[in-house]
Amino acid sequence: MKMYVYIWLVLLGMLTIRCSSDDIGNPEEGSPEYDSYWYYSYEAAQLVNAETLGMEALEDFSPYTVAHLGDTLFIANIGKEGNSLLVFNTKEGRLLDVVKSWQFDNEEKNFGSSIEAIVPAGNRLYVAERQSRIHVFELPDLTYVTCIGNGKWSGPVFQAQALAVKDGLIFARDKNGKVSIYKESDVTQENYQKINRHWQVSGNNSPGNNGFAPHYMQFNAEGNILLTDYEGKKIRVLDPTLVNDDLVNGTSIDMDELSLSLDFKPKTLALCNERWYATGDNDAINIYDSQQGEWVKKIKTIKGYSFLLPVRIYAQNDSVLWVSDTHKSMQTLVKMIVHKGEIRE
């Protein structure tokens, strides 16, 4: 009799353990019990290159940073066609406009160097170019407003390599790792190339970037700024609530306890709800699982495409990512779709 009781207790314990491993919680009342496991797969749904854009040669188009607003995708072209901002309709899959030059104060202006960052904010589009200028356009017509910076390293913009804009403040990652902060209220036509930084906070020992590796800044759901630190092999987390009139230049606003140390040098970052995606010096797309709190996978091949040099990645939403492959034999912007599937046991 004791043997039967023992076997029954063992079976009951095994059943309890199995039910508690259900990844999606308790099943609905009356439904069969099962364990649920999620898996992800990736597919190239669209390729944007010189041919699809109607350009003559492969090298005319080299996609770099991108950003979106609704169905509009803003693409930085750093190819031989010349530094320009492409306006692409993602729904129709066609090029709407190419911005290479504009008129300001009766003079023709243009992008004098490669575009490092594009950020839509309210009714404005902020476009940072490598040569120490942040151009500001008015949306939706891309009417030119003004320029922050004068193209000189000693000016108020030091080769800004990443931007984030929120609550009336403009954050720019400088070449030396520090972060300059400007006020949107200063961004007027009258202040063309006269807009000064209000604060410049510490780089928190972040190395400089003489090699011009891509960097990226983005607000997360908690309102903090995530900033890739290429040479430092980490993702910095900045607290913008520390920016006020009493802030002293050179002060650190880093939240060191939240920073992520990595085994690769991160370039750009795409924040999705359940997973983060980062490009890096390992020429792969590195995947971070938010629930597990760890980097779980590195991919170089997806259905329909194999990446050779995925330099930048951008999240349009949780299921649509745009990846810039700048390898000289590819020079393609890849629309990468995320498929989430379920396995029940």
mmCIF file of N, CA and C in Angstrom, residues 88-195:
data_model
loop_
_atom_site.group_PDB
_atom_site.id
_atom_site.type_symbol
_atom_site.label_atom_id
_atom_site.label_comp_id
_atom_site.label_asym_id
_atom_site.label_seq_id
_atom_site.Cartn_x
_atom_site.Cartn_y
_atom_site.Cartn_z
ATOM 1 N N PHE A 88 10.610 57.849 -48.916
ATOM 2 C CA PHE A 88 10.131 56.598 -49.505
ATOM 3 C C PHE A 88 8.795 56.214 -48.893
ATOM 4 N N ASN A 89 7.834 55.875 -49.734
ATOM 5 C CA ASN A 89 6.530 55.435 -49.262
ATOM 6 C C ASN A 89 6.559 53.922 -49.061
ATOM 7 N N THR A 90 6.451 53.484 -47.816
ATOM 8 C CA THR A 90 6.557 52.057 -47.514
ATOM 9 C C THR A 90 5.321 51.283 -47.948
ATOM 10 N N LYS A 91 4.176 51.922 -47.958
ATOM 11 C CA LYS A 91 2.937 51.252 -48.334
ATOM 12 C C LYS A 91 2.894 50.981 -49.824
ATOM 13 N N GLU A 92 3.325 51.963 -50.615
ATOM 14 C CA GLU A 92 3.307 51.821 -52.073
ATOM 15 C C GLU A 92 4.632 51.295 -52.620
ATOM 16 N N GLY A 93 5.672 51.329 -51.803
ATOM 17 C CA GLY A 93 6.974 50.841 -52.236
ATOM 18 C C GLY A 93 7.605 51.683 -53.325
ATOM 19 N N ARG A 94 7.497 53.010 -53.196
ATOM 20 C CA ARG A 94 8.069 53.861 -54.226
ATOM 21 C C ARG A 94 8.702 55.118 -53.632
ATOM 22 N N LEU A 95 9.633 55.674 -54.367
ATOM 23 C CA LEU A 95 10.343 56.874 -53.957
ATOM 24 C C LEU A 95 9.494 58.104 -54.241
ATOM 25 N N LEU A 96 9.289 58.933 -53.218
ATOM 26 C CA LEU A 96 8.464 60.125 -53.369
ATOM 27 C C LEU A 96 9.281 61.378 -53.654
ATOM 28 N N ASP A 97 10.460 61.467 -53.036
ATOM 29 C CA ASP A 97 11.237 62.702 -53.175
ATOM 30 C C ASP A 97 12.692 62.431 -52.814
ATOM 31 N N VAL A 98 13.569 63.284 -53.310
ATOM 32 C CA VAL A 98 14.985 63.254 -52.974
ATOM 33 C C VAL A 98 15.397 64.670 -52.585
ATOM 34 N N VAL A 99 15.890 64.823 -51.360
ATOM 35 C CA VAL A 99 16.326 66.135 -50.882
ATOM 36 C C VAL A 99 17.854 66.157 -50.863
ATOM 37 N N LYS A 100 18.434 66.922 -51.793
ATOM 38 C CA LYS A 100 19.890 67.075 -51.855
ATOM 39 C C LYS A 100 20.305 68.505 -51.560
ATOM 40 N N SER A 101 19.445 69.455 -51.891
ATOM 41 C CA SER A 101 19.767 70.862 -51.690
ATOM 42 C C SER A 101 18.482 71.641 -51.429
ATOM 43 N N TRP A 102 18.634 72.868 -50.969
ATOM 44 C CA TRP A 102 17.499 73.721 -50.647
ATOM 45 C C TRP A 102 17.959 75.173 -50.667
ATOM 46 N N GLN A 103 17.007 76.063 -50.678
ATOM 47 C CA GLN A 103 17.295 77.495 -50.663
ATOM 48 C C GLN A 103 17.125 78.046 -49.253
ATOM 49 N N PHE A 104 18.101 78.842 -48.835
ATOM 50 C CA PHE A 104 17.986 79.549 -47.564
ATOM 51 C C PHE A 104 18.686 80.898 -47.687
ATOM 52 N N ASP A 105 17.960 81.950 -47.384
ATOM 53 C CA ASP A 105 18.489 83.313 -47.459
ATOM 54 C C ASP A 105 19.081 83.587 -48.848
ATOM 55 N N ASN A 106 18.318 83.141 -49.869
ATOM 56 C CA ASN A 106 18.692 83.366 -51.270
ATOM 57 C C ASN A 106 19.988 82.663 -51.665
ATOM 58 N N GLU A 107 20.351 81.641 -50.936
ATOM 59 C CA GLU A 107 21.535 80.849 -51.283
ATOM 60 C C GLU A 107 21.158 79.369 -51.325
ATOM 61 N N GLU A 108 21.842 78.634 -52.173
ATOM 62 C CA GLU A 108 21.602 77.192 -52.240
ATOM 63 C C GLU A 108 22.473 76.485 -51.216
ATOM 64 N N LYS A 109 21.845 75.669 -50.389
ATOM 65 C CA LYS A 109 22.543 74.895 -49.367
ATOM 66 C C LYS A 109 22.378 73.412 -49.680
ATOM 67 N N ASN A 110 23.241 72.576 -49.096
ATOM 68 C CA ASN A 110 23.136 71.135 -49.308
ATOM 69 C C ASN A 110 23.783 70.381 -48.163
ATOM 70 N N PHE A 111 23.670 69.063 -48.220
ATOM 71 C CA PHE A 111 24.354 68.220 -47.244
ATOM 72 C C PHE A 111 25.822 68.130 -47.652
ATOM 73 N N GLY A 112 26.686 68.674 -46.808
ATOM 74 C CA GLY A 112 28.105 68.679 -47.154
ATOM 75 C C GLY A 112 28.838 67.428 -46.736
ATOM 76 N N SER A 113 28.160 66.524 -46.047
ATOM 77 C CA SER A 113 28.783 65.284 -45.587
ATOM 78 C C SER A 113 27.680 64.256 -45.337
ATOM 79 N N SER A 114 28.073 63.065 -44.939
ATOM 80 C CA SER A 114 27.103 61.987 -44.782
ATOM 81 C C SER A 114 26.144 62.248 -43.624
ATOM 82 N N ILE A 115 24.911 61.808 -43.790
ATOM 83 C CA ILE A 115 23.871 61.977 -42.773
ATOM 84 C C ILE A 115 24.031 60.896 -41.703
ATOM 85 N N GLU A 116 24.158 61.324 -40.448
ATOM 86 C CA GLU A 116 24.399 60.397 -39.340
ATOM 87 C C GLU A 116 23.129 60.060 -38.558
ATOM 88 N N ALA A 117 22.159 60.972 -38.532
ATOM 89 C CA ALA A 117 20.952 60.735 -37.721
ATOM 90 C C ALA A 117 19.763 61.460 -38.325
ATOM 91 N N ILE A 118 18.584 60.826 -38.219
ATOM 92 C CA ILE A 118 17.321 61.411 -38.670
ATOM 93 C C ILE A 118 16.296 61.182 -37.568
ATOM 94 N N VAL A 119 15.651 62.258 -37.097
ATOM 95 C CA VAL A 119 14.672 62.130 -36.022
ATOM 96 C C VAL A 119 13.454 63.008 -36.307
ATOM 97 N N PRO A 120 12.275 62.409 -36.553
ATOM 98 C CA PRO A 120 11.040 63.199 -36.612
ATOM 99 C C PRO A 120 10.600 63.534 -35.190
ATOM 100 N N ALA A 121 10.187 64.790 -34.963
ATOM 101 C CA ALA A 121 9.717 65.200 -33.643
ATOM 102 C C ALA A 121 8.678 66.299 -33.827
ATOM 103 N N GLY A 122 7.413 65.977 -33.542
ATOM 104 C CA GLY A 122 6.351 66.951 -33.749
ATOM 105 C C GLY A 122 6.211 67.283 -35.218
ATOM 106 N N ASN A 123 6.267 68.562 -35.535
ATOM 107 C CA ASN A 123 6.156 68.977 -36.930
ATOM 108 C C ASN A 123 7.521 69.301 -37.539
ATOM 109 N N ARG A 124 8.566 68.715 -36.954
ATOM 110 C CA ARG A 124 9.917 68.953 -37.462
ATOM 111 C C ARG A 124 10.664 67.652 -37.717
ATOM 112 N N LEU A 125 11.624 67.745 -38.626
ATOM 113 C CA LEU A 125 12.523 66.634 -38.897
ATOM 114 C C LEU A 125 13.946 67.126 -38.670
ATOM 115 N N TYR A 126 14.648 66.480 -37.746
ATOM 116 C CA TYR A 126 16.029 66.843 -37.435
ATOM 117 C C TYR A 126 16.967 65.886 -38.168
ATOM 118 N N VAL A 127 17.911 66.453 -38.902
ATOM 119 C CA VAL A 127 18.837 65.654 -39.707
ATOM 120 C C VAL A 127 20.262 66.101 -39.395
ATOM 121 N N ALA A 128 21.037 65.224 -38.754
ATOM 122 C CA ALA A 128 22.418 65.557 -38.404
ATOM 123 C C ALA A 128 23.360 65.023 -39.467
ATOM 124 N N GLU A 129 24.266 65.886 -39.936
ATOM 125 C CA GLU A 129 25.297 65.423 -40.863
ATOM 126 C C GLU A 129 26.649 65.439 -40.159
ATOM 127 N N ARG A 130 27.562 64.643 -40.663
ATOM 128 C CA ARG A 130 28.832 64.417 -39.989
ATOM 129 C C ARG A 130 29.611 65.706 -39.736
ATOM 130 N N GLN A 131 29.538 66.637 -40.657
ATOM 131 C CA GLN A 131 30.354 67.832 -40.542
ATOM 132 C C GLN A 131 29.702 68.896 -39.643
ATOM 133 N N SER A 132 29.358 68.490 -38.423
ATOM 134 C CA SER A 132 28.972 69.402 -37.342
ATOM 135 C C SER A 132 27.802 70.319 -37.678
ATOM 136 N N ARG A 133 26.770 69.742 -38.284
ATOM 137 C CA ARG A 133 25.553 70.500 -38.553
ATOM 138 C C ARG A 133 24.326 69.623 -38.261
ATOM 139 N N ILE A 134 23.306 70.244 -37.676
ATOM 140 C CA ILE A 134 22.014 69.591 -37.500
ATOM 141 C C ILE A 134 20.994 70.436 -38.248
ATOM 142 N N HIS A 135 20.488 69.913 -39.369
ATOM 143 C CA HIS A 135 19.512 70.639 -40.179
ATOM 144 C C HIS A 135 18.106 70.366 -39.664
ATOM 145 N N VAL A 136 17.251 71.367 -39.758
ATOM 146 C CA VAL A 136 15.881 71.241 -39.269
ATOM 147 C C VAL A 136 14.911 71.571 -40.403
ATOM 148 N N PHE A 137 14.036 70.616 -40.699
ATOM 149 C CA PHE A 137 13.021 70.786 -41.736
ATOM 150 C C PHE A 137 11.641 70.769 -41.085
ATOM 151 N N GLU A 138 10.706 71.449 -41.725
ATOM 152 C CA GLU A 138 9.322 71.445 -41.248
ATOM 153 C C GLU A 138 8.543 70.364 -41.990
ATOM 154 N N LEU A 139 7.774 69.589 -41.238
ATOM 155 C CA LEU A 139 6.944 68.539 -41.814
ATOM 156 C C LEU A 139 5.533 69.064 -42.063
ATOM 157 N N PRO A 140 4.805 68.532 -43.055
ATOM 158 C CA PRO A 140 5.176 67.382 -43.893
ATOM 159 C C PRO A 140 5.892 67.742 -45.186
ATOM 160 N N ASP A 141 6.030 69.032 -45.495
ATOM 161 C CA ASP A 141 6.535 69.428 -46.809
ATOM 162 C C ASP A 141 8.052 69.530 -46.884
ATOM 163 N N LEU A 142 8.747 69.291 -45.752
ATOM 164 C CA LEU A 142 10.198 69.392 -45.681
ATOM 165 C C LEU A 142 10.691 70.789 -46.075
ATOM 166 N N THR A 143 9.968 71.783 -45.624
ATOM 167 C CA THR A 143 10.411 73.166 -45.781
ATOM 168 C C THR A 143 11.569 73.413 -44.824
ATOM 169 N N TYR A 144 12.649 74.000 -45.338
ATOM 170 C CA TYR A 144 13.831 74.186 -44.502
ATOM 171 C C TYR A 144 13.593 75.273 -43.461
ATOM 172 N N VAL A 145 13.984 74.992 -42.211
ATOM 173 C CA VAL A 145 13.790 75.943 -41.120
ATOM 174 C C VAL A 145 15.091 76.623 -40.744
ATOM 175 N N THR A 146 16.079 75.828 -40.319
ATOM 176 C CA THR A 146 17.318 76.426 -39.828
ATOM 177 C C THR A 146 18.383 75.355 -39.640
ATOM 178 N N CYS A 147 19.536 75.779 -39.132
ATOM 179 C CA CYS A 147 20.649 74.862 -38.908
ATOM 180 C C CYS A 147 21.251 75.119 -37.528
ATOM 181 N N ILE A 148 21.441 74.041 -36.766
ATOM 182 C CA ILE A 148 22.170 74.097 -35.503
ATOM 183 C C ILE A 148 23.614 73.712 -35.815
ATOM 184 N N GLY A 149 24.557 74.543 -35.423
ATOM 185 C CA GLY A 149 25.951 74.276 -35.736
ATOM 186 C C GLY A 149 26.394 75.020 -36.978
ATOM 187 N N ASN A 150 27.699 75.231 -37.086
ATOM 188 C CA ASN A 150 28.240 75.999 -38.207
ATOM 189 C C ASN A 150 29.248 75.220 -39.045
ATOM 190 N N GLY A 151 29.321 73.928 -38.832
ATOM 191 C CA GLY A 151 30.246 73.117 -39.608
ATOM 192 C C GLY A 151 31.656 73.069 -39.048
ATOM 193 N N LYS A 152 31.900 73.725 -37.927
ATOM 194 C CA LYS A 152 33.233 73.744 -37.322
ATOM 195 C C LYS A 152 33.237 72.937 -36.021
ATOM 196 N N TRP A 153 34.334 72.195 -35.800
ATOM 197 C CA TRP A 153 34.425 71.392 -34.592
ATOM 198 C C TRP A 153 34.330 72.241 -33.330
ATOM 199 N N SER A 154 34.817 73.469 -33.405
ATOM 200 C CA SER A 154 34.816 74.345 -32.233
ATOM 201 C C SER A 154 33.461 75.000 -31.994
ATOM 202 N N GLY A 155 32.507 74.742 -32.880
ATOM 203 C CA GLY A 155 31.180 75.337 -32.760
ATOM 204 C C GLY A 155 30.306 74.588 -31.773
ATOM 205 N N PRO A 156 29.022 74.902 -31.737
ATOM 206 C CA PRO A 156 28.104 74.294 -30.769
ATOM 207 C C PRO A 156 27.727 72.847 -31.073
ATOM 208 N N VAL A 157 28.066 72.349 -32.255
ATOM 209 C CA VAL A 157 27.829 70.946 -32.613
ATOM 210 C C VAL A 157 29.166 70.310 -32.953
ATOM 211 N N PHE A 158 29.518 69.233 -32.240
ATOM 212 C CA PHE A 158 30.801 68.567 -32.474
ATOM 213 C C PHE A 158 30.552 67.226 -33.159
ATOM 214 N N GLN A 159 30.378 67.281 -34.468
ATOM 215 C CA GLN A 159 30.175 66.080 -35.277
ATOM 216 C C GLN A 159 29.151 65.137 -34.631
ATOM 217 N N ALA A 160 27.935 65.640 -34.483
ATOM 218 C CA ALA A 160 26.868 64.859 -33.846
ATOM 219 C C ALA A 160 26.647 63.548 -34.593
ATOM 220 N N GLN A 161 26.642 62.436 -33.859
ATOM 221 C CA GLN A 161 26.528 61.120 -34.469
ATOM 222 C C GLN A 161 25.249 60.391 -34.096
ATOM 223 N N ALA A 162 24.460 60.984 -33.198
ATOM 224 C CA ALA A 162 23.174 60.401 -32.828
ATOM 225 C C ALA A 162 22.328 61.507 -32.223
ATOM 226 N N LEU A 163 21.000 61.389 -32.405
ATOM 227 C CA LEU A 163 20.071 62.398 -31.909
ATOM 228 C C LEU A 163 18.888 61.744 -31.210
ATOM 229 N N ALA A 164 18.331 62.470 -30.237
ATOM 230 C CA ALA A 164 17.064 62.107 -29.614
ATOM 231 C C ALA A 164 16.385 63.405 -29.224
ATOM 232 N N VAL A 165 15.084 63.504 -29.491
ATOM 233 C CA VAL A 165 14.349 64.750 -29.244
ATOM 234 C C VAL A 165 13.073 64.444 -28.464
ATOM 235 N N LYS A 166 12.865 65.182 -27.363
ATOM 236 C CA LYS A 166 11.661 64.976 -26.569
ATOM 237 C C LYS A 166 11.506 66.117 -25.573
ATOM 238 N N ASP A 167 10.251 66.486 -25.333
ATOM 239 C CA ASP A 167 9.920 67.476 -24.307
ATOM 240 C C ASP A 167 10.698 68.775 -24.477
ATOM 241 N N GLY A 168 10.857 69.197 -25.724
ATOM 242 C CA GLY A 168 11.487 70.471 -25.993
ATOM 243 C C GLY A 168 12.996 70.484 -25.938
ATOM 244 N N LEU A 169 13.620 69.317 -25.753
ATOM 245 C CA LEU A 169 15.076 69.235 -25.682
ATOM 246 C C LEU A 169 15.622 68.355 -26.799
ATOM 247 N N ILE A 170 16.781 68.748 -27.315
ATOM 248 C CA ILE A 170 17.465 68.012 -28.369
ATOM 249 C C ILE A 170 18.771 67.475 -27.791
ATOM 250 N N PHE A 171 18.931 66.161 -27.781
ATOM 251 C CA PHE A 171 20.132 65.517 -27.267
ATOM 252 C C PHE A 171 20.969 65.040 -28.458
ATOM 253 N N ALA A 172 22.260 65.358 -28.445
ATOM 254 C CA ALA A 172 23.141 64.954 -29.544
ATOM 255 C C ALA A 172 24.398 64.317 -28.979
ATOM 256 N N ARG A 173 24.699 63.114 -29.430
ATOM 257 C CA ARG A 173 25.921 62.429 -29.013
ATOM 258 C C ARG A 173 27.083 63.007 -29.815
ATOM 259 N N ASP A 174 28.026 63.664 -29.133
ATOM 260 C CA ASP A 174 29.171 64.268 -29.803
ATOM 261 C C ASP A 174 30.230 63.222 -30.118
ATOM 262 N N LYS A 175 31.126 63.588 -31.012
ATOM 263 C CA LYS A 175 32.174 62.662 -31.429
ATOM 264 C C LYS A 175 33.043 62.196 -30.260
ATOM 265 N N ASN A 176 33.216 63.067 -29.262
ATOM 266 C CA ASN A 176 34.075 62.732 -28.126
ATOM 267 C C ASN A 176 33.360 61.942 -27.028
ATOM 268 N N GLY A 177 32.106 61.559 -27.265
ATOM 269 C CA GLY A 177 31.364 60.756 -26.300
ATOM 270 C C GLY A 177 30.489 61.555 -25.365
ATOM 271 N N LYS A 178 30.691 62.872 -25.313
ATOM 272 C CA LYS A 178 29.828 63.707 -24.483
ATOM 273 C C LYS A 178 28.484 63.901 -25.185
ATOM 274 N N VAL A 179 27.517 64.440 -24.442
ATOM 275 C CA VAL A 179 26.197 64.667 -25.007
ATOM 276 C C VAL A 179 25.851 66.150 -24.865
ATOM 277 N N SER A 180 25.624 66.798 -26.000
ATOM 278 C CA SER A 180 25.207 68.201 -26.007
ATOM 279 C C SER A 180 23.694 68.274 -26.012
ATOM 280 N N ILE A 181 23.160 69.298 -25.346
ATOM 281 C CA ILE A 181 21.707 69.449 -25.222
ATOM 282 C C ILE A 181 21.317 70.854 -25.660
ATOM 283 N N TYR A 182 20.337 70.915 -26.558
ATOM 284 C CA TYR A 182 19.838 72.178 -27.100
ATOM 285 C C TYR A 182 18.348 72.302 -26.789
ATOM 286 N N LYS A 183 17.831 73.518 -26.882
ATOM 287 C CA LYS A 183 16.402 73.754 -26.666
ATOM 288 C C LYS A 183 15.695 73.960 -27.995
ATOM 289 N N GLU A 184 14.572 73.259 -28.182
ATOM 290 C CA GLU A 184 13.811 73.408 -29.421
ATOM 291 C C GLU A 184 13.295 74.832 -29.599
ATOM 292 N N SER A 185 13.070 75.534 -28.504
ATOM 293 C CA SER A 185 12.565 76.904 -28.604
ATOM 294 C C SER A 185 13.568 77.848 -29.269
ATOM 295 N N ASP A 186 14.833 77.455 -29.290
ATOM 296 C CA ASP A 186 15.863 78.272 -29.951
ATOM 297 C C ASP A 186 15.936 78.018 -31.453
ATOM 298 N N VAL A 187 15.263 76.963 -31.910
ATOM 299 C CA VAL A 187 15.390 76.537 -33.308
ATOM 300 C C VAL A 187 14.469 77.392 -34.176
ATOM 301 N N THR A 188 14.992 78.526 -34.619
ATOM 302 C CA THR A 188 14.235 79.454 -35.465
ATOM 303 C C THR A 188 15.094 79.866 -36.651
ATOM 304 N N GLN A 189 14.441 80.407 -37.677
ATOM 305 C CA GLN A 189 15.181 80.889 -38.845
ATOM 306 C C GLN A 189 16.164 81.980 -38.470
ATOM 307 N N GLU A 190 15.772 82.847 -37.541
ATOM 308 C CA GLU A 190 16.634 83.957 -37.132
ATOM 309 C C GLU A 190 17.914 83.477 -36.454
ATOM 310 N N ASN A 191 17.864 82.269 -35.891
ATOM 311 C CA ASN A 191 19.028 81.732 -35.180
ATOM 312 C C ASN A 191 19.870 80.794 -36.040
ATOM 313 N N TYR A 192 19.755 80.926 -37.341
ATOM 314 C CA TYR A 192 20.506 80.059 -38.254
ATOM 315 C C TYR A 192 21.997 80.064 -37.895
ATOM 316 N N GLN A 193 22.525 78.886 -37.573
ATOM 317 C CA GLN A 193 23.925 78.671 -37.200
ATOM 318 C C GLN A 193 24.365 79.510 -35.995
ATOM 319 N N LYS A 194 23.402 80.009 -35.224
ATOM 320 C CA LYS A 194 23.730 80.793 -34.024
ATOM 321 C C LYS A 194 23.210 80.136 -32.749
ATOM 322 N N ILE A 195 22.627 78.969 -32.879
ATOM 323 C CA ILE A 195 22.027 78.282 -31.733
ATOM 324 C C ILE A 195 23.130 77.642 -30.888
#
